[in-house]
Amino acid sequence: MQISDLPYPDPGVPDARSGPRFLLWLGRGQLGGQLKSLCWGMLHFGGVAGLPYAVGLGIDAVVDREANRLLLVGGLLVLIGVAISVGDAMLHRTAVTNWITAAARVQQLLARKTAELGSALTRRVAAGEVVAVSTGDVEKIGWFVEAVSRFLAAVFSIVLVCVGLMLYAPELGVVVSIGVPVVALASLPLLPRATRRADIQREKAGKATELASDTVAGLRVLRGIGGEELFLGRYREASQEVRKAAVRSARMWALISAIQVVLPGLLLITVVWYGASLALDGRIAVGELVAAFSAVATLLYPLRHFEEIAMAYSFSRPSAQRAARVLSLTRTDAAERPAQSGPVEEPAAGGDLYDPRTGLLAPAGRFTAVVCGDPDLAGRLAERLGGHAMEEQDADREGDGDRNGERDRDGEREAMDGPSVLLGGVALDDLELDTARRLVLVQDKDPVLLSGTLRELFGVPASGAVDSGAALAAAQCSDVLDALLQSAPDGVDDPMDARITERGRSLSGGQRQRLALARSLVTDPEVLVLDEPTSAVDSHTEARIADGIASLRAGRTTVVLASSPLLLDRAERVVLIDDGTVAAVGTHRELLHREPLYRAVVTRETDEEQRLAGLGMTELEEALTEIEESA
């Protein structure tokens, strides 16, 4: 594959069982590129290996005063020079191609996995770790993939030199053949320690990256509560830890590099000393001595690739492990569910949405509201209803165990996994991802607005039954349109052509929330799940939005997770979830009268207020008298 052919039409299904397996899978996927690089590398290193023998033959021709042979040697040197130049240029070209294509494949896989998992990804992996994998780690992985072919070509040239010396000057060839493996493998015992230090450095760097990411994301809040300096101090400490770890790692790699310089130098001195004594005794010719000296000197170049491949693997292995960890995540816990014998048919239109785990039933074509006392539980339930349920982790990220990206998943599983949600009797987990998302759309409580025009924002897959104007009206976005038009440059008369800044930062929280709601309404899915869609708007606007949703989604299944009385009063059916299961079902007014827990969640009543609300007039007067006397 050429760089111009990227991206891959299909990056494939990776072997994400471990980092080394993932690297092996990448290598197998680029066998053609690896073979090209290996062939050009063999041409280049073969020319390098043949250069000393050509020089030795030339010296022998000069000593023997044979002009014709010297002329032939000159021609051979020209051919060797061409082979070295062309081989080096093409080796670099093919090696860089392998590097870029491997990195591009990993980035495609990560992008596909991110699209598959959606917001559930950051519940399994820290955002800073995902950024580190998709930026720095992909380069380290690509480095190892492209270094393999150059390393194999270097090994070929070393073997060629040793065999050539054994045939050309056997006595010196034996010395070189014994010394080269010692030089190549001398640093092997140091590699585990160097790898451990490099892993520690990357672990600390990952912590610092995640801390910086979290700090930047919450900078506005930190400034509001005066915690900016505290987090900056933490980042300074983390960066110093990274610096110390980097210095310790660099010392070990410097020692390995020193060994790769000192030992070849000692081998060269040994060959010169022993070869000179043989030449003085007349046992070898001067040309043979020069050839042996030149051969050992040229070996310094391919021997450096032993150090490079060791560094490339030690740096890429943990990077590949992190990438494999992300790529191994699935939107459902397929290991605990029975395998399907064939493709699952799409459920018929108009089916009920049912969650076996909680017992929640959202009848087809009706507006159902769900009340959860725990906001985190509501968010996880929304993910389950959309077919995105995964093994969840605690949201607490203050501990060091969260920050190193290697969390103990056995101790952090939540209660929201289990049987798949059913739509019309068909499990969402068994459907293709595209089908499941077309049928059920989930809008979480913090939706993202990408930069672009408002028209581009609404350019999402939709049924076509709801136009953008109706959706914007239902979401009460008239003031948002006016604000966008006022901030638009001259010449823009249509608010749909006004641009939205990155993540909608120029808009207020309520304006962003309403635009996101309008975008969800435009898609007109069979089932629409909204998690706190009006938490950032005022009560008057919220009431109109509730009417708009009920009107626009009439006859369509709509599930709203909220605790606002204005929304709940417009719902045809209200479900109370307590301790992960359905506790009560009815209308808003019915539940207010007969369910104290529901009343406490919706009206924010305290325990004392609930007790007083249940008393008769005489009991109430006595309770008030007791309160006055105690005061």
XYZ file of C-alpha atoms in Angstrom:
631
model
C 0.000 0.000 0.000
C 1.135 3.525 -0.813
C 0.599 6.546 1.431
C -1.701 8.009 -1.229
C -4.014 4.995 -0.785
C -4.728 5.818 2.862
C -7.050 5.578 4.683
C -7.658 1.845 4.536
C -11.045 0.863 3.076
C -11.239 -1.585 5.973
C -8.549 -1.554 8.683
C -9.536 -5.096 9.689
C -10.299 -6.773 12.992
C -7.254 -6.474 15.283
C -5.874 -9.150 17.566
C -6.192 -7.155 20.786
C -5.493 -9.964 23.256
C -2.130 -8.439 24.175
C 0.383 -5.844 23.025
C 2.790 -8.314 21.329
C -0.110 -10.033 19.551
C -1.341 -6.677 18.327
C 2.135 -5.832 16.973
C 2.292 -9.222 15.272
C -1.136 -8.628 13.709
C 0.018 -5.260 12.385
C 3.152 -6.830 10.906
C 1.156 -9.556 9.162
C -1.155 -6.934 7.722
C 1.801 -5.217 6.030
C 3.749 -8.205 4.699
C 3.968 -6.695 1.238
C 5.452 -3.468 2.529
C 7.778 -5.345 4.870
C 9.086 -7.527 2.011
C 9.705 -4.466 -0.157
C 11.579 -2.768 2.649
C 13.541 -5.946 3.364
C 14.591 -6.339 -0.287
C 15.763 -2.749 -0.591
C 17.490 -3.094 2.782
C 19.320 -6.212 1.631
C 20.476 -4.324 -1.467
C 21.710 -1.422 0.638
C 23.351 -3.451 3.401
C 24.684 -5.960 0.861
C 26.484 -3.111 -0.850
C 27.835 -1.943 2.494
C 29.008 -5.490 3.289
C 30.640 -5.937 -0.121
C 32.557 -2.660 0.022
C 35.429 -3.960 2.243
C 36.079 -6.930 -0.038
C 36.168 -4.703 -3.096
C 38.690 -2.445 -1.348
C 40.790 -5.499 -0.398
C 40.743 -6.776 -3.987
C 41.813 -3.338 -5.199
C 44.770 -3.238 -2.809
C 45.832 -6.724 -3.894
C 45.649 -5.592 -7.531
C 47.844 -2.590 -6.752
C 50.356 -4.752 -4.871
C 50.427 -7.267 -7.740
C 50.541 -4.412 -10.302
C 47.617 -5.801 -12.308
C 45.971 -2.864 -14.085
C 43.151 -4.845 -15.665
C 42.088 -6.320 -12.347
C 42.273 -2.864 -10.774
C 39.987 -1.571 -13.526
C 37.478 -4.347 -12.801
C 37.626 -3.525 -9.104
C 36.887 0.117 -9.950
C 33.796 -0.929 -11.879
C 32.726 -3.139 -8.977
C 33.085 -0.193 -6.575
C 30.849 1.915 -8.847
C 28.176 -0.809 -8.827
C 28.452 -1.126 -5.063
C 28.103 2.653 -4.700
C 24.969 2.646 -6.848
C 23.534 -0.267 -4.843
C 24.214 1.519 -1.560
C 22.676 4.806 -2.751
C 19.591 3.378 -4.446
C 19.057 0.811 -1.701
C 19.319 3.462 1.016
C 16.876 5.835 -0.710
C 14.285 3.135 -1.397
C 14.763 1.581 2.040
C 13.994 4.911 3.637
C 10.978 5.404 1.378
C 9.470 1.977 2.038
C 10.301 2.063 5.757
C 8.594 5.429 6.234
C 5.625 4.130 4.244
C 5.396 1.166 6.621
C 5.601 3.519 9.591
C 2.862 5.846 8.360
C 0.530 3.083 7.186
C 0.838 1.231 10.502
C 0.142 4.417 12.456
C -2.783 5.256 10.151
C -4.245 1.770 10.587
C -4.091 2.085 14.381
C -5.685 5.535 14.273
C -8.476 4.226 12.045
C -9.086 1.369 14.455
C -9.181 3.763 17.395
C -11.546 6.121 15.564
C -13.836 3.221 14.694
C -13.799 1.995 18.287
C -14.527 5.504 19.566
C -17.514 5.782 17.229
C -18.717 2.346 18.321
C -18.486 2.980 22.062
C -19.497 6.640 22.083
C -19.629 8.287 25.492
C -19.199 4.912 27.199
C -15.524 4.898 26.151
C -14.459 7.481 28.734
C -16.195 5.466 31.460
C -13.768 2.624 30.779
C -10.630 4.530 29.808
C -9.517 7.965 30.967
C -9.768 10.687 28.334
C -6.083 11.542 28.737
C -5.132 7.933 28.022
C -7.233 7.857 24.851
C -5.500 11.042 23.664
C -2.071 9.557 24.466
C -2.860 6.355 22.536
C -4.153 8.178 19.460
C -1.184 10.584 19.288
C 2.129 9.477 20.790
C 1.497 5.734 21.027
C 0.605 5.268 17.370
C 3.985 6.737 16.369
C 5.868 4.347 18.655
C 3.896 1.405 17.269
C 4.658 2.516 13.708
C 8.330 2.897 14.615
C 8.620 -0.749 15.626
C 6.727 -1.968 12.542
C 9.079 -0.162 10.176
C 12.220 -0.997 12.174
C 11.689 -4.759 11.800
C 12.547 -4.873 8.089
C 15.657 -2.704 8.539
C 16.793 -4.885 11.416
C 16.408 -8.074 9.340
C 18.351 -6.451 6.494
C 21.093 -5.491 8.970
C 21.242 -9.084 10.255
C 21.581 -10.253 6.637
C 24.556 -7.938 6.069
C 26.270 -9.056 9.290
C 25.927 -12.708 8.314
C 27.198 -11.848 4.826
C 30.280 -10.117 6.243
C 31.100 -12.993 8.605
C 30.656 -15.654 5.927
C 32.649 -13.583 3.438
C 35.536 -13.187 5.890
C 35.507 -16.901 6.653
C 36.015 -17.547 2.929
C 38.315 -14.599 2.161
C 40.537 -14.603 5.299
C 39.622 -17.623 7.435
C 41.910 -16.821 10.360
C 40.486 -13.330 10.786
C 37.004 -14.540 9.874
C 36.941 -16.823 12.921
C 37.772 -13.898 15.227
C 35.098 -11.700 13.680
C 32.474 -14.475 13.665
C 33.027 -15.024 17.389
C 33.211 -11.352 18.335
C 30.196 -10.044 16.420
C 27.566 -12.143 18.280
C 29.159 -11.123 21.582
C 28.942 -7.467 20.601
C 25.365 -7.817 19.341
C 24.080 -9.629 22.436
C 26.163 -7.889 25.113
C 23.444 -5.357 25.950
C 20.686 -8.001 26.081
C 20.847 -8.443 29.912
C 20.306 -4.694 30.341
C 17.183 -4.509 28.188
C 14.665 -5.710 30.841
C 15.823 -3.028 33.258
C 15.820 -0.388 30.514
C 12.324 -1.466 29.503
C 11.058 -1.246 33.083
C 12.456 2.249 33.468
C 10.914 3.278 30.142
C 7.560 1.849 31.271
C 7.747 3.828 34.514
C 8.510 6.972 32.559
C 5.550 6.457 30.224
C 3.269 5.635 33.153
C 4.188 8.868 34.892
C 3.891 10.777 31.621
C 0.399 9.313 31.173
C -0.571 10.490 34.652
C 0.718 13.984 33.908
C -1.123 14.057 30.563
C -4.380 12.967 32.154
C -3.967 15.478 34.980
C -3.335 18.254 32.458
C -6.361 17.169 30.408
C -8.611 17.128 33.464
C -7.280 20.507 34.611
C -7.877 22.181 31.239
C -11.349 20.649 30.935
C -12.349 21.944 34.366
C -10.370 25.191 34.321
C -13.449 27.395 34.453
C -14.797 25.547 37.478
C -11.394 25.518 39.167
C -11.092 29.275 38.813
C -14.532 29.674 40.301
C -13.692 27.735 43.458
C -10.094 28.924 43.722
C -8.583 25.512 43.029
C -6.505 26.501 40.018
C -3.217 26.833 41.905
C -3.799 23.518 43.699
C -4.113 21.612 40.418
C -1.220 23.514 38.865
C 0.895 22.499 41.832
C -0.117 18.885 41.322
C 0.835 19.123 37.660
C 4.229 20.620 38.531
C 4.891 17.708 40.874
C 3.775 15.215 38.222
C 5.980 16.820 35.569
C 8.998 16.665 37.890
C 8.320 12.984 38.448
C 8.276 12.527 34.678
C 11.576 14.371 34.359
C 13.261 12.217 37.012
C 11.944 9.027 35.420
C 13.123 10.206 31.996
C 16.626 10.883 33.332
C 16.809 7.404 34.909
C 15.615 5.830 31.669
C 18.062 7.881 29.594
C 20.968 6.769 31.783
C 20.215 3.122 31.078
C 19.876 3.688 27.340
C 23.097 5.714 27.394
C 24.845 2.736 29.004
C 23.501 0.443 26.283
C 24.656 2.889 23.611
C 28.099 3.063 25.225
C 28.371 -0.721 25.118
C 27.430 -0.644 21.443
C 30.353 1.735 20.850
C 33.018 0.303 23.181
C 32.713 -3.382 22.323
C 32.860 -2.908 18.525
C 35.880 -0.675 19.104
C 37.592 -3.420 21.129
C 36.742 -5.921 18.391
C 38.251 -3.610 15.791
C 41.440 -3.218 17.845
C 41.668 -6.979 18.284
C 41.256 -7.612 14.555
C 43.889 -4.978 13.655
C 46.380 -6.294 16.203
C 45.891 -9.936 15.283
C 45.743 -9.197 11.533
C 48.917 -7.115 11.672
C 50.776 -9.964 13.384
C 49.540 -12.377 10.713
C 50.612 -9.977 7.940
C 54.063 -9.602 9.452
C 54.398 -13.368 9.518
C 53.329 -13.514 5.875
C 50.288 -15.646 6.650
C 47.832 -13.127 5.069
C 48.193 -10.503 2.380
C 47.964 -6.783 3.011
C 44.702 -6.670 1.037
C 43.173 -9.289 3.303
C 44.135 -7.252 6.383
C 42.617 -4.093 4.929
C 39.467 -6.012 3.939
C 39.114 -7.452 7.444
C 39.647 -4.037 9.031
C 37.125 -2.397 6.687
C 34.601 -5.188 7.263
C 34.676 -4.770 11.023
C 34.476 -0.990 10.665
C 31.402 -1.241 8.435
C 29.769 -3.618 10.921
C 29.374 -0.689 13.323
C 26.573 0.612 11.083
C 24.330 -2.514 10.972
C 25.092 -3.299 14.620
C 23.374 -0.057 15.631
C 20.115 -1.570 14.419
C 20.268 -4.096 17.267
C 20.030 -1.217 19.716
C 17.298 0.449 17.664
C 15.094 -2.649 17.470
C 15.473 -3.146 21.214
C 14.466 0.455 21.901
C 11.634 0.317 19.368
C 10.170 -2.814 20.936
C 10.568 -1.628 24.516
C 8.816 1.650 23.678
C 6.159 0.174 21.388
C 5.166 -2.808 23.560
C 3.407 -0.771 26.301
C 2.007 1.530 23.624
C 0.600 -1.483 21.803
C -0.727 -2.799 25.116
C -2.629 0.435 25.732
C -3.967 0.446 22.175
C -5.006 -3.209 22.496
C -6.777 -2.435 25.766
C -8.893 0.232 24.087
C -9.522 -1.874 20.974
C -10.572 -4.888 23.045
C -13.502 -3.005 24.584
C -16.942 -3.948 23.321
C -20.264 -2.161 23.574
C -21.777 -5.256 25.206
C -20.467 -8.014 27.419
C -20.672 -10.606 24.660
C -18.731 -13.228 26.622
C -21.602 -13.712 29.064
C -24.365 -13.842 26.442
C -25.200 -16.794 24.194
C -23.858 -16.588 20.669
C -26.360 -16.103 17.872
C -26.557 -18.764 15.198
C -27.244 -16.258 12.429
C -28.098 -12.637 11.631
C -30.815 -11.088 13.781
C -33.791 -9.588 11.995
C -34.635 -5.974 12.655
C -37.602 -5.615 15.046
C -40.906 -4.588 13.550
C -41.882 -0.946 13.915
C -43.998 -0.069 16.930
C -42.427 -2.415 19.459
C -42.151 -1.706 23.175
C -38.791 -0.886 24.738
C -38.121 -3.131 27.732
C -35.143 -3.384 30.077
C -35.066 -6.790 31.833
C -32.433 -5.571 34.283
C -34.546 -2.810 35.844
C -38.000 -3.914 34.702
C -38.543 -0.605 32.894
C -41.150 -0.745 30.128
C -41.604 2.118 27.656
C -44.765 1.358 25.621
C -44.561 2.014 21.901
C -45.806 5.416 20.764
C -46.005 6.905 24.247
C -44.147 9.598 26.178
C -42.536 7.890 29.190
C -40.648 9.740 31.905
C -38.199 7.985 34.230
C -37.242 9.315 37.659
C -34.032 8.103 39.335
C -32.816 9.349 42.662
C -29.219 8.777 41.542
C -28.128 10.912 38.530
C -25.290 8.474 37.736
C -27.793 5.628 37.638
C -29.906 7.643 35.202
C -26.928 8.133 32.892
C -26.079 4.432 32.922
C -29.713 3.524 32.310
C -29.817 5.862 29.304
C -26.757 4.088 27.878
C -28.392 0.698 28.399
C -31.594 1.796 26.702
C -29.542 2.803 23.659
C -27.750 -0.520 23.448
C -24.454 0.998 24.586
C -24.292 -0.696 27.970
C -20.841 -1.782 29.129
C -19.135 -2.817 32.306
C -19.067 0.463 34.139
C -16.474 1.896 36.455
C -16.701 4.167 39.427
C -16.708 7.796 38.476
C -14.234 8.680 41.189
C -10.963 9.524 39.486
C -9.112 11.067 42.345
C -7.143 7.944 43.247
C -3.869 6.986 41.674
C -5.348 3.685 40.542
C -7.604 5.546 38.121
C -4.855 7.696 36.736
C -2.448 5.022 35.600
C -4.979 3.645 33.120
C -4.706 0.111 34.563
C -7.812 0.014 36.738
C -8.961 -3.097 38.528
C -12.095 -3.811 36.521
C -13.152 -6.716 38.745
C -13.697 -4.329 41.642
C -15.322 -1.561 39.632
C -18.210 -3.258 37.847
C -21.523 -1.581 38.363
C -24.977 -3.064 38.673
C -26.196 -1.802 35.308
C -24.789 -4.667 33.207
C -26.890 -7.766 32.586
C -29.448 -8.875 29.977
C -29.797 -6.738 26.882
C -32.574 -4.204 26.419
C -35.329 -5.487 24.126
C -37.047 -3.499 21.388
C -40.092 -5.276 20.043
C -38.810 -8.469 21.663
C -35.405 -8.284 19.897
C -32.230 -7.715 21.908
C -30.465 -4.502 20.903
C -27.096 -6.097 21.644
C -27.742 -8.675 18.916
C -28.412 -6.070 16.249
C -25.760 -4.460 14.094
C -24.480 -1.272 15.685
C -25.733 0.936 12.844
C -29.178 -0.627 13.067
C -29.375 -0.256 16.844
C -28.384 3.391 16.691
C -30.817 4.103 13.876
C -33.674 2.644 15.895
C -32.739 4.099 19.298
C -31.082 7.479 19.749
C -29.694 8.521 23.133
C -28.911 12.134 23.993
C -26.862 12.311 27.172
C -26.915 15.154 29.644
C -23.797 16.808 28.212
C -24.168 16.648 24.404
C -21.367 17.934 22.179
C -21.761 20.490 19.398
C -19.058 20.346 16.743
C -17.829 23.500 15.040
C -19.485 24.426 11.743
C -22.638 26.027 10.472
C -26.039 25.336 11.970
C -27.019 23.682 8.703
C -24.070 21.292 9.049
C -25.068 20.600 12.654
C -28.432 19.330 11.438
C -26.890 17.324 8.610
C -27.366 14.057 10.491
C -29.023 10.812 9.349
C -32.768 11.343 9.729
C -36.079 9.907 8.630
C -37.019 13.144 6.857
C -40.352 13.381 8.682
C -39.189 16.290 10.881
C -37.564 19.368 9.360
C -35.067 21.567 11.163
C -37.560 24.413 11.551
C -40.058 22.266 13.448
C -37.327 20.801 15.626
C -35.892 24.236 16.459
C -39.364 25.511 17.321
C -40.106 22.535 19.569
C -36.786 23.079 21.362
C -37.526 26.822 21.788
C -34.414 27.950 19.892
C -35.671 31.272 18.505
C -33.381 33.308 20.781
C -30.456 31.034 19.866
C -31.039 31.725 16.169
C -31.128 35.476 16.850
C -27.880 35.278 18.833
C -26.137 33.305 16.079
C -27.329 35.734 13.424
C -26.134 38.761 15.413
C -22.655 37.269 15.877
C -22.424 36.155 12.230
C -20.303 38.193 9.782
C -21.904 40.621 7.350
C -23.625 38.966 4.442
C -25.070 36.059 6.411
C -28.848 36.494 6.436
C -29.917 32.936 7.190
C -29.232 31.735 10.760
C -28.754 28.233 9.336
C -25.557 29.548 7.698
C -24.233 31.038 10.951
C -21.216 29.264 12.371
C -20.993 27.602 15.758
C -17.644 27.747 17.502
C -15.886 24.633 18.777
C -18.121 22.775 21.265
C -20.502 25.761 21.097
C -18.370 27.762 23.531
C -19.866 31.061 22.366
C -23.317 29.887 23.509
C -24.682 29.496 27.003
C -25.280 26.091 28.523
C -29.016 26.328 27.968
C -28.565 27.398 24.339
C -26.227 24.491 23.633
C -28.656 22.103 25.307
C -31.590 23.297 23.223
C -29.643 23.076 19.943
C -28.623 19.526 20.820
C -32.242 18.670 21.605
C -33.361 20.102 18.252
C -30.693 17.995 16.486
C -32.018 14.875 18.233
C -35.601 15.718 17.282
C -34.621 16.124 13.621
C -33.358 12.544 13.436
C -36.875 11.300 14.358
C -35.752 7.844 15.543
C -38.229 5.129 16.440
C -37.145 5.497 20.081
C -35.687 8.713 21.482
C -34.022 8.641 24.913
C -33.259 12.020 26.519
C -31.209 12.350 29.700
C -32.043 15.621 31.509
C -32.686 17.563 28.265
C -33.773 20.775 30.056
C -31.524 20.915 33.115
C -29.894 24.203 31.991
C -33.003 26.202 31.007
C -35.435 28.298 33.017
C -38.836 26.973 34.103
C -40.911 28.936 31.555
C -38.775 27.729 28.645
C -38.765 24.229 30.118
C -42.569 24.092 30.137
C -42.740 25.131 26.470
C -40.051 22.596 25.563
C -41.996 19.848 27.324
C -45.071 20.747 25.265
C -42.966 20.840 22.108
C -41.472 17.392 22.713
C -44.870 15.888 23.494
C -46.387 17.434 20.368
C -43.578 16.699 17.922
C -43.036 13.143 19.181
C -46.726 12.235 19.296
C -47.145 8.601 18.288
C -43.389 7.943 18.660
C -41.700 6.246 21.614
C -39.980 8.824 23.796
C -38.180 8.194 27.092
C -37.049 11.174 29.177
C -34.940 10.695 32.298
C -35.623 13.744 34.426
C -36.828 14.938 37.814
C -38.408 18.218 36.721
C -42.139 18.410 37.555
C -42.746 20.412 34.376
C -41.485 17.578 32.195
C -42.996 14.837 34.313
C -46.442 16.444 34.207
C -46.455 16.266 30.367
C -45.492 12.579 30.304
C -48.168 9.992 29.649
C -46.440 7.520 31.936
C -43.953 8.048 34.772
C -41.683 5.294 36.140
C -39.821 5.560 39.444
C -36.519 3.662 39.620
C -35.193 2.904 43.098
C -32.135 0.781 43.876
C -31.798 -0.242 40.226
C -35.358 -1.557 39.742
C -38.843 -0.187 39.016
C -40.484 0.910 42.278
C -43.685 2.556 41.018
C -45.538 3.393 37.792
C -48.274 5.960 37.174
C -48.832 9.565 36.189
C -46.961 12.439 37.786
C -49.900 13.532 39.927
C -50.736 9.986 41.033
C -47.185 9.308 42.179
C -47.008 12.627 44.012
C -49.942 11.613 46.174
C -49.110 7.977 46.890
C -45.302 7.635 46.677
C -43.267 9.475 49.363
C -39.980 8.530 47.710
C -41.155 9.950 44.381
C -42.344 13.127 46.091
C -38.995 13.479 47.858
C -37.022 13.179 44.615
C -39.259 15.478 42.564
C -40.086 18.160 45.135
C -36.771 17.900 47.049
C -38.639 17.482 50.346
C -36.641 16.713 53.474
C -37.547 13.845 55.787
C -39.041 16.281 58.311
C -41.178 17.919 55.629
C -42.462 14.516 54.509
C -43.343 13.602 58.086
C -45.255 16.843 58.583
C -47.048 16.398 55.249
C -48.452 13.065 56.434
C -49.838 14.381 59.722
C -53.431 15.415 60.445
C -54.350 18.926 61.600
C -54.214 18.108 65.339
C -50.971 16.186 64.989
C -49.541 18.986 62.876
C -50.368 21.592 65.572
C -48.714 19.419 68.226
C -45.623 18.961 66.046
C -45.355 22.714 65.444
C -45.703 23.349 69.206
C -42.861 20.899 69.872
C -40.685 22.640 67.282
C -41.377 26.094 68.833
C -40.628 24.844 72.354
C -37.386 23.189 71.234
C -36.375 26.419 69.485
